[in-house]
Short mmCIF file of C-alpha atoms in Angstrom, two decimals:
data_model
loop_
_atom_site.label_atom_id
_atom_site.label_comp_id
_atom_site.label_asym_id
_atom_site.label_seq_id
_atom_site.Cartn_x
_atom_site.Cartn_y
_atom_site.Cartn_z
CA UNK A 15 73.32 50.43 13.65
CA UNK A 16 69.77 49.56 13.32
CA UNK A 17 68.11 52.42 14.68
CA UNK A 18 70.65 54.56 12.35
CA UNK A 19 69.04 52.68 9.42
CA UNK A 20 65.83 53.36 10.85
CA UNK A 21 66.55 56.89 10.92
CA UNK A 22 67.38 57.31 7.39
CA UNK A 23 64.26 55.42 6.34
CA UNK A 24 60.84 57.17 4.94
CA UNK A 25 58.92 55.08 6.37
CA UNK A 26 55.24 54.71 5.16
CA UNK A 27 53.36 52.80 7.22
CA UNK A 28 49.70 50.94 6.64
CA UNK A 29 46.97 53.61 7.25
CA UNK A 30 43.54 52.46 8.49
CA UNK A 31 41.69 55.48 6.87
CA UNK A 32 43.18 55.72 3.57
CA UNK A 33 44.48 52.64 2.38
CA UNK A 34 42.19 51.18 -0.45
CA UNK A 35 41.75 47.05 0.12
CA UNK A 36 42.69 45.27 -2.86
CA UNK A 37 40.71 41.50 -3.74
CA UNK A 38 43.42 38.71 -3.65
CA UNK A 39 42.06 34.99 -4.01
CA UNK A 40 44.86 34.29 -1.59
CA UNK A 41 46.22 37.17 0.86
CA UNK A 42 49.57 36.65 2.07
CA UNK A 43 50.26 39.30 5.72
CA UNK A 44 52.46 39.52 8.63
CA UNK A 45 51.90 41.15 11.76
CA UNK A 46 55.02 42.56 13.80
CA UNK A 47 54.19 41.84 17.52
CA UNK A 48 55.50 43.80 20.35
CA UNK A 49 58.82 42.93 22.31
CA UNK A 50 57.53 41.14 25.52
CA UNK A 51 58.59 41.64 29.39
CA UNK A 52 60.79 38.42 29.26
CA UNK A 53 62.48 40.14 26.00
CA UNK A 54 63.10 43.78 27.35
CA UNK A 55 64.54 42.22 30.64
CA UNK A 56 67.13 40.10 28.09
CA UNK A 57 67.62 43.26 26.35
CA UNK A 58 66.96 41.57 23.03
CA UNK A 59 67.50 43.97 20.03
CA UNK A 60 64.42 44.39 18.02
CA UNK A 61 65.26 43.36 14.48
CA UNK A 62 62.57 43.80 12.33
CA UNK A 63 61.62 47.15 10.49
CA UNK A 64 58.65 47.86 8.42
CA UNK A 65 59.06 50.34 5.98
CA UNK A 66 56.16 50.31 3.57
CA UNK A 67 53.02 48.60 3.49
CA UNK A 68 53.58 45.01 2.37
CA UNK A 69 57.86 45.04 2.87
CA UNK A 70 59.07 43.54 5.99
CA UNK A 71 63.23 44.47 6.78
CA UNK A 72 65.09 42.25 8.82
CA UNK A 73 68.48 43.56 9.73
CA UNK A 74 71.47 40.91 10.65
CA UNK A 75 74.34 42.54 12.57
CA UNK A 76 77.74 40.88 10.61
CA UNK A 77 81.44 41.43 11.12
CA UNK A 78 83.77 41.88 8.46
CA UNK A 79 86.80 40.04 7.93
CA UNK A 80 88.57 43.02 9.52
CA UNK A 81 86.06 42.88 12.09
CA UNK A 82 84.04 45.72 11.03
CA UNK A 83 80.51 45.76 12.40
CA UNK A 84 77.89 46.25 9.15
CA UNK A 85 74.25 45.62 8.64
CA UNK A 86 73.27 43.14 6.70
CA UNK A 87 69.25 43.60 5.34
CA UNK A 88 67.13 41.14 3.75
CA UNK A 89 63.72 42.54 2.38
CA UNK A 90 60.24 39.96 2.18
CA UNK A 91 57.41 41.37 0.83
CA UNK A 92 53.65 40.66 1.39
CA UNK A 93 50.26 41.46 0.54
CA UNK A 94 50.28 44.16 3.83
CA UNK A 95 52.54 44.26 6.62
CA UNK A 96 50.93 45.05 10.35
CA UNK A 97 53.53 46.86 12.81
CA UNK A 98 53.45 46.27 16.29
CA UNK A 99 50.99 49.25 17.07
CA UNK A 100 48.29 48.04 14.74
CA UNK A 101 45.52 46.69 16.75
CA UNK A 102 42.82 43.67 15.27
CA UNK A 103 40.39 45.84 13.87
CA UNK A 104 42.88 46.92 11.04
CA UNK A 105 44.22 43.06 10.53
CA UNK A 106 40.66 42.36 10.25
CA UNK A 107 39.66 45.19 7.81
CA UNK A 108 42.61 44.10 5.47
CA UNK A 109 41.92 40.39 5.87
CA UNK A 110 39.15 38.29 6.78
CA UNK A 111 36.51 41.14 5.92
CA UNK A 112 36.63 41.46 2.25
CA UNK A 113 35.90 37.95 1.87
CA UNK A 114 32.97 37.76 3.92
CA UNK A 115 30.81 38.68 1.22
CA UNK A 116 32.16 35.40 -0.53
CA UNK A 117 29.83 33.45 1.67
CA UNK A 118 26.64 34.71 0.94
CA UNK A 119 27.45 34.27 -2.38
CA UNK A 120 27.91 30.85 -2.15
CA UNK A 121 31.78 30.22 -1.41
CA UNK A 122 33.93 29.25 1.25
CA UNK A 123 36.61 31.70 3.15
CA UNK A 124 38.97 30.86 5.15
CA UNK A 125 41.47 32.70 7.25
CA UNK A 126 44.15 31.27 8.91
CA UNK A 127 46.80 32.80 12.22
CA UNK A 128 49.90 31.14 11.62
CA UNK A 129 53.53 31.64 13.24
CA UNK A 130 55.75 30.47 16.21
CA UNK A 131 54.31 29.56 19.58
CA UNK A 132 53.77 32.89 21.29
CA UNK A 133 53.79 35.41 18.21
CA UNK A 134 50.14 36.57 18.97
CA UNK A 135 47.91 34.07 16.93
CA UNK A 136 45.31 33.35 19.55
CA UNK A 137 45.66 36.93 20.27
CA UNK A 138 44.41 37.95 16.88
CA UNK A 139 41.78 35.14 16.58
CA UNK A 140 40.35 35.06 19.82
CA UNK A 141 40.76 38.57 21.25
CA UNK A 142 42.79 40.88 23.45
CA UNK A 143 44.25 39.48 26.41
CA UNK A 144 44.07 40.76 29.92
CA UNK A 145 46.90 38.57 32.52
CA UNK A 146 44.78 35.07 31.80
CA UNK A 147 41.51 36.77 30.70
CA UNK A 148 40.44 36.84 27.09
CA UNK A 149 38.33 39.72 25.87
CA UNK A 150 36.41 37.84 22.76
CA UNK A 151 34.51 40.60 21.29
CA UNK A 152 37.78 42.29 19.84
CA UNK A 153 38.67 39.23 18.05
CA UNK A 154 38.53 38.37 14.77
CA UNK A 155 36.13 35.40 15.55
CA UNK A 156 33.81 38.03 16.72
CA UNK A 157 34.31 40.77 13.76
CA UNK A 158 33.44 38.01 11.45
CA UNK A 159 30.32 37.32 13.07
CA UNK A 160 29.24 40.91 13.49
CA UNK A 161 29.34 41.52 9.86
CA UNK A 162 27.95 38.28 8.81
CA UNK A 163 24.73 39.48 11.05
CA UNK A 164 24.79 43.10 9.77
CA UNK A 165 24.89 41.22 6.01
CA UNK A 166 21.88 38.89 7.01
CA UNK A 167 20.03 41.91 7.48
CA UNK A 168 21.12 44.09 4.35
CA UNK A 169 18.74 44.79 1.03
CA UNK A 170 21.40 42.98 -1.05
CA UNK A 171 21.12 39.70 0.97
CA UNK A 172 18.28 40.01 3.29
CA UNK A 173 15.91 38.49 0.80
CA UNK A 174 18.10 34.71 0.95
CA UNK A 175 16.52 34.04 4.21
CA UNK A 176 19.45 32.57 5.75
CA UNK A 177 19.89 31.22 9.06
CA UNK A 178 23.38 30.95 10.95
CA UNK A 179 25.08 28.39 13.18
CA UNK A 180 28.49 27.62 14.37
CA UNK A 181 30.80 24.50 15.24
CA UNK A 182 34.24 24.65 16.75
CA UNK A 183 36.66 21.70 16.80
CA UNK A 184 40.26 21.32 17.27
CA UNK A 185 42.68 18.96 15.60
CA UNK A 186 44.74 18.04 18.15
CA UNK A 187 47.42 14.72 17.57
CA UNK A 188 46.25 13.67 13.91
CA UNK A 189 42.70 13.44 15.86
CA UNK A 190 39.27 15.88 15.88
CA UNK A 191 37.68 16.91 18.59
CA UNK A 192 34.40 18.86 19.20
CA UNK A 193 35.20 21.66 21.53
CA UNK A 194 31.51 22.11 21.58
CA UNK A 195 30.42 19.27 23.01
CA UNK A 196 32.86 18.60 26.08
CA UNK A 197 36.22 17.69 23.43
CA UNK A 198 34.30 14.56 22.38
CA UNK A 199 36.54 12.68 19.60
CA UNK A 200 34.91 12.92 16.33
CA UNK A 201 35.78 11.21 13.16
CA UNK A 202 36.38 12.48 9.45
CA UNK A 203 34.98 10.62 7.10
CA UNK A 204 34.64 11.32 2.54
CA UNK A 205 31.45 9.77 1.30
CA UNK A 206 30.52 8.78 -2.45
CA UNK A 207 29.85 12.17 -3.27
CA UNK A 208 33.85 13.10 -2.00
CA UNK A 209 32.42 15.43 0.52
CA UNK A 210 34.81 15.15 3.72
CA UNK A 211 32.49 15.15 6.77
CA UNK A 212 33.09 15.18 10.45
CA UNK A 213 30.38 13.15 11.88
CA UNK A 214 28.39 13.82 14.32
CA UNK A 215 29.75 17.54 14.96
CA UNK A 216 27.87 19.60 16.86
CA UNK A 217 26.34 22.32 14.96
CA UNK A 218 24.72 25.09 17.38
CA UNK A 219 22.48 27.58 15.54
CA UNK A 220 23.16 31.13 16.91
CA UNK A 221 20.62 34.13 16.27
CA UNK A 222 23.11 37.08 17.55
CA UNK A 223 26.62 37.88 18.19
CA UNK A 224 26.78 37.45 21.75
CA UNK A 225 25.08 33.41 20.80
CA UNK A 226 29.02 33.59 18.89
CA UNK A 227 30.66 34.61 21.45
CA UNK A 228 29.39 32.68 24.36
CA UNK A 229 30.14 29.77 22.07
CA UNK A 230 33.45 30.92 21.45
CA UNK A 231 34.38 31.10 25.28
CA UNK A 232 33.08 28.02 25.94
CA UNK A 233 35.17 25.72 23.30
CA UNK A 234 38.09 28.03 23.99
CA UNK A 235 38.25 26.76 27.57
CA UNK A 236 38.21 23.53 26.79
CA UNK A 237 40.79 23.70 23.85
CA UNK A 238 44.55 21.70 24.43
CA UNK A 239 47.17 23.76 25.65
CA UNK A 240 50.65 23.30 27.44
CA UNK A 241 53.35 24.74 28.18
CA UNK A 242 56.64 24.64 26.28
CA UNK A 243 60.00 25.71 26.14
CA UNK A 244 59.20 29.00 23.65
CA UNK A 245 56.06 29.78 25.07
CA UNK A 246 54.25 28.81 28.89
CA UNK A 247 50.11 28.69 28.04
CA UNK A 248 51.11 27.26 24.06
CA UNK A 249 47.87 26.38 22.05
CA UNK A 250 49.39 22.32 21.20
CA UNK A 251 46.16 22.59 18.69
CA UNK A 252 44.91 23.53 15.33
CA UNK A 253 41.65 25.60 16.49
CA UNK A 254 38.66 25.43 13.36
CA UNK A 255 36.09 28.01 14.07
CA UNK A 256 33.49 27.96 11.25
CA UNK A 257 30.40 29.90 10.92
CA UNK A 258 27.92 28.21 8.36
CA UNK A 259 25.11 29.53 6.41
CA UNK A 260 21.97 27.44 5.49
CA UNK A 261 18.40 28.40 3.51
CA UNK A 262 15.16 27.68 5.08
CA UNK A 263 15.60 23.71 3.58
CA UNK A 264 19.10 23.42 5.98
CA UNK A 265 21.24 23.29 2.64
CA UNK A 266 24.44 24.74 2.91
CA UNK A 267 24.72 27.91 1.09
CA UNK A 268 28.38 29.36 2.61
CA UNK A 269 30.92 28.92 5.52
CA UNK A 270 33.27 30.84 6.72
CA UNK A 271 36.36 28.76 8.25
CA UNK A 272 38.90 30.88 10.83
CA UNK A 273 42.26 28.37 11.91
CA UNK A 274 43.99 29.23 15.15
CA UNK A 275 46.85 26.88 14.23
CA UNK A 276 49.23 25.16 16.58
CA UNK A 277 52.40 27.36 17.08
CA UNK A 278 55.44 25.71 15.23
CA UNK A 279 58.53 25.45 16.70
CA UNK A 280 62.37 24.66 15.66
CA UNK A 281 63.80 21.75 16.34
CA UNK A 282 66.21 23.74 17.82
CA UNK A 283 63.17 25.06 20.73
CA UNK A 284 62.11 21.84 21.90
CA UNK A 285 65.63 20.00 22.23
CA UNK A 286 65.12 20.15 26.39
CA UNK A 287 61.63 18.75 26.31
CA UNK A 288 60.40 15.54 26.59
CA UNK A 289 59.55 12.61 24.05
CA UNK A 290 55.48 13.23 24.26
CA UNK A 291 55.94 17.25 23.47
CA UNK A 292 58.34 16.54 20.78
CA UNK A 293 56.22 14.24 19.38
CA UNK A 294 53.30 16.87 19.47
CA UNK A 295 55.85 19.62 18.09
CA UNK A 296 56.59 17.07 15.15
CA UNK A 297 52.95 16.59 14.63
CA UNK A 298 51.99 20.02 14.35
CA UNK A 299 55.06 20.95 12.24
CA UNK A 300 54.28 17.87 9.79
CA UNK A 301 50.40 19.43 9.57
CA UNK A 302 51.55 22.63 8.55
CA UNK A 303 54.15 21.23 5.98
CA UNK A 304 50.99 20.13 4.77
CA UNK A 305 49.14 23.36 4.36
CA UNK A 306 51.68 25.22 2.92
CA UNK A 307 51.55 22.11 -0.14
CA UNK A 308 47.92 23.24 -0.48
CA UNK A 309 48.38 26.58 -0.59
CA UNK A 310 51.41 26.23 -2.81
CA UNK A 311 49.43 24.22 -5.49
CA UNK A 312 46.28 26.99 -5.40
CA UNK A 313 48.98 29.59 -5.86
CA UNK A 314 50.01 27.76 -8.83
CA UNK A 315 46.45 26.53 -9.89
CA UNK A 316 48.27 23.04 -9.96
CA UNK A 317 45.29 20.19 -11.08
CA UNK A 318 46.08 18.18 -8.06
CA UNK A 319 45.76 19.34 -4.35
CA UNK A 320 46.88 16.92 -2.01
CA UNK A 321 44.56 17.85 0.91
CA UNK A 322 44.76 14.15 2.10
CA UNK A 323 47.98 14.67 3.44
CA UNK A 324 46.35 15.60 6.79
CA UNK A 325 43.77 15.87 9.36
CA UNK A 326 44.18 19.67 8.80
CA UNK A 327 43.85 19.57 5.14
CA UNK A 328 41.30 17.04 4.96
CA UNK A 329 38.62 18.95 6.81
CA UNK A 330 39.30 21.97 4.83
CA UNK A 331 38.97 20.09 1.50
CA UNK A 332 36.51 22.73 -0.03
CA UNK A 333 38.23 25.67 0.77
CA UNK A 334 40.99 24.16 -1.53
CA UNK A 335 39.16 22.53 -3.89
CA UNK A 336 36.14 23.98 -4.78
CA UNK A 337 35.99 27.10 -7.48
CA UNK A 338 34.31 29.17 -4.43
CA UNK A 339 37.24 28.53 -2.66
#
């Protein structure tokens, strides 16, 4: 039935080339990922269609009272929808690139992956896997800092004299920890001024892209994982990668925060595991109830954000808060 309703469709997908990239202040996207070896050998039916560029189809196989197969279809529609033979380079060009130039203008842009355990965030974020090998540079960590370097060095922004560093933590239990400097705990702390710091984060200055990358790999393999019941190598952390730009005087003049988050799961999912990795799922699950509150109030420029809610939240207080945001 599906692939009869498939067949009737016009389907127009996202085009690399000639699709024009419209400004949002928030961008709302979903990527389709590809049905995996463990899914073909289930023979698993592939339910989702995308027929346009921001609708997303998914077809539920019902019987009639009569017992009459039919397909049911319920349409959601986004900002752009990515099918399952898009690679990163096109989620990046419709997503964390047009905001880049927020930065050197003084804002903060944020991009987060967000979506079950093993629907291809870390993928996206990190880069390309290969078995247990991760090729960084195709990334979106690593597009971001290519283009933040090719900026530095443009007429329009050349003249701001701006130097670049990174930090990478993970939020991992309600905690922080610096994935830069060996997963040392770190706390989060708001001072007078209601500027949420994490203190004594490590803060490594970086003069090219491979300085990114190398960084990258390094608090990548140190980052929490485990396995669980949905997915065997699950991140079991929120992942902050921010790169930060500062004048000649070490002021902050932009940053640039990309969230690998924790893959939620259904209660349903983790009913054979034990306490502890419930107790993580419920953690993770309660952090992201907490982001979508954030992003909820933005949406409806409410007056109040509650971005204490959370460790997650907290940390990311000026991408929510402030105007640049």
């Amino acid at each position: 039935m599906i692939e009869d309703y498939r067949a009737e469709l016009d389907v127009a997908p996202l085009s690399f080339a000639n699709e024009i990239v419209r400004d949002h202040r928030i961008c709302v996207c979903v990527r389709k990922r590809p049905i995996n070896k463990k899914e073909k050998k289930a023979k698993t039916v592939d339910v989702l269609t995308l027929p346009s560029r921001d609708t997303m189809t998914a077809h539920e196989p019902k019987h009639k009272v009569d017992l009459t197969k039919y397909l049911e279809n319920h349409n959601f529609h986004f900002d752009y929808t990515f099918d399952e033979n898009v690679n990163n380079a096109t989620v990046y060009k419709f997503t964390a690139q047009p905001i880049i130039k927020n930065i050197f203008d003084g804002g903060f842009a944020t991009c987060f992956a967000y979506g079950q355990t093993g629907s291809g965030k870390t993928h996206t974020m990190g880069g390309d896997f290969s078995g247990k090998d991760q090729n960084f540079s195709s990334g979106i960590y690593a597009m971001v800092a290519r283009d933040v370097f090719d900026l530095m060095k443009s007429q329009q922004y050349n003249h701001l004299d701006l130097k670049v560093s990174c930090s990478f933590f993970e939020i991992y239990g309600g905690k922080v920890f610096d994935l830069l400097a060996k997963r040392a705990k770190r706390r989060v702390l708001e001072d007078g001024k209601s500027v949420v710091n994490v203190v004594d984060l490590k803060e490594t200055p970086v003069l090219s892209v491979n300085s990114v990358l190398n960084a990258i790999k390094d608090g990548s393999a140190v980052r929490t994982s485990g396995q669980t019941s949905a997915n065997a190598h699950s991140s079991r952390s929120h992942a902050v990668f921010q790169i930060i730009l500062r004048n000649q005087r070490s002021k902050l003049h932009g940053k640039f925060s990309l969230i690998d988050l924790a893959g939620n799961e259904r209660g349903a999912d983790t009913s054979s595991a034990n306490r502890a990795t419930r107790l993580e799922g419920a953690e993770i699950n309660k952090s992201l109830l907490a982001l979508k509150e954030c992003i909820r109030a933005m949406s409806m420029k409410a007056m109040h954000i509650p971005f204490r809610a959370s460790k997650l939240t907290q940390v990311l207080r000026d991408s929510f808060i402030r105007r640049e945001g």
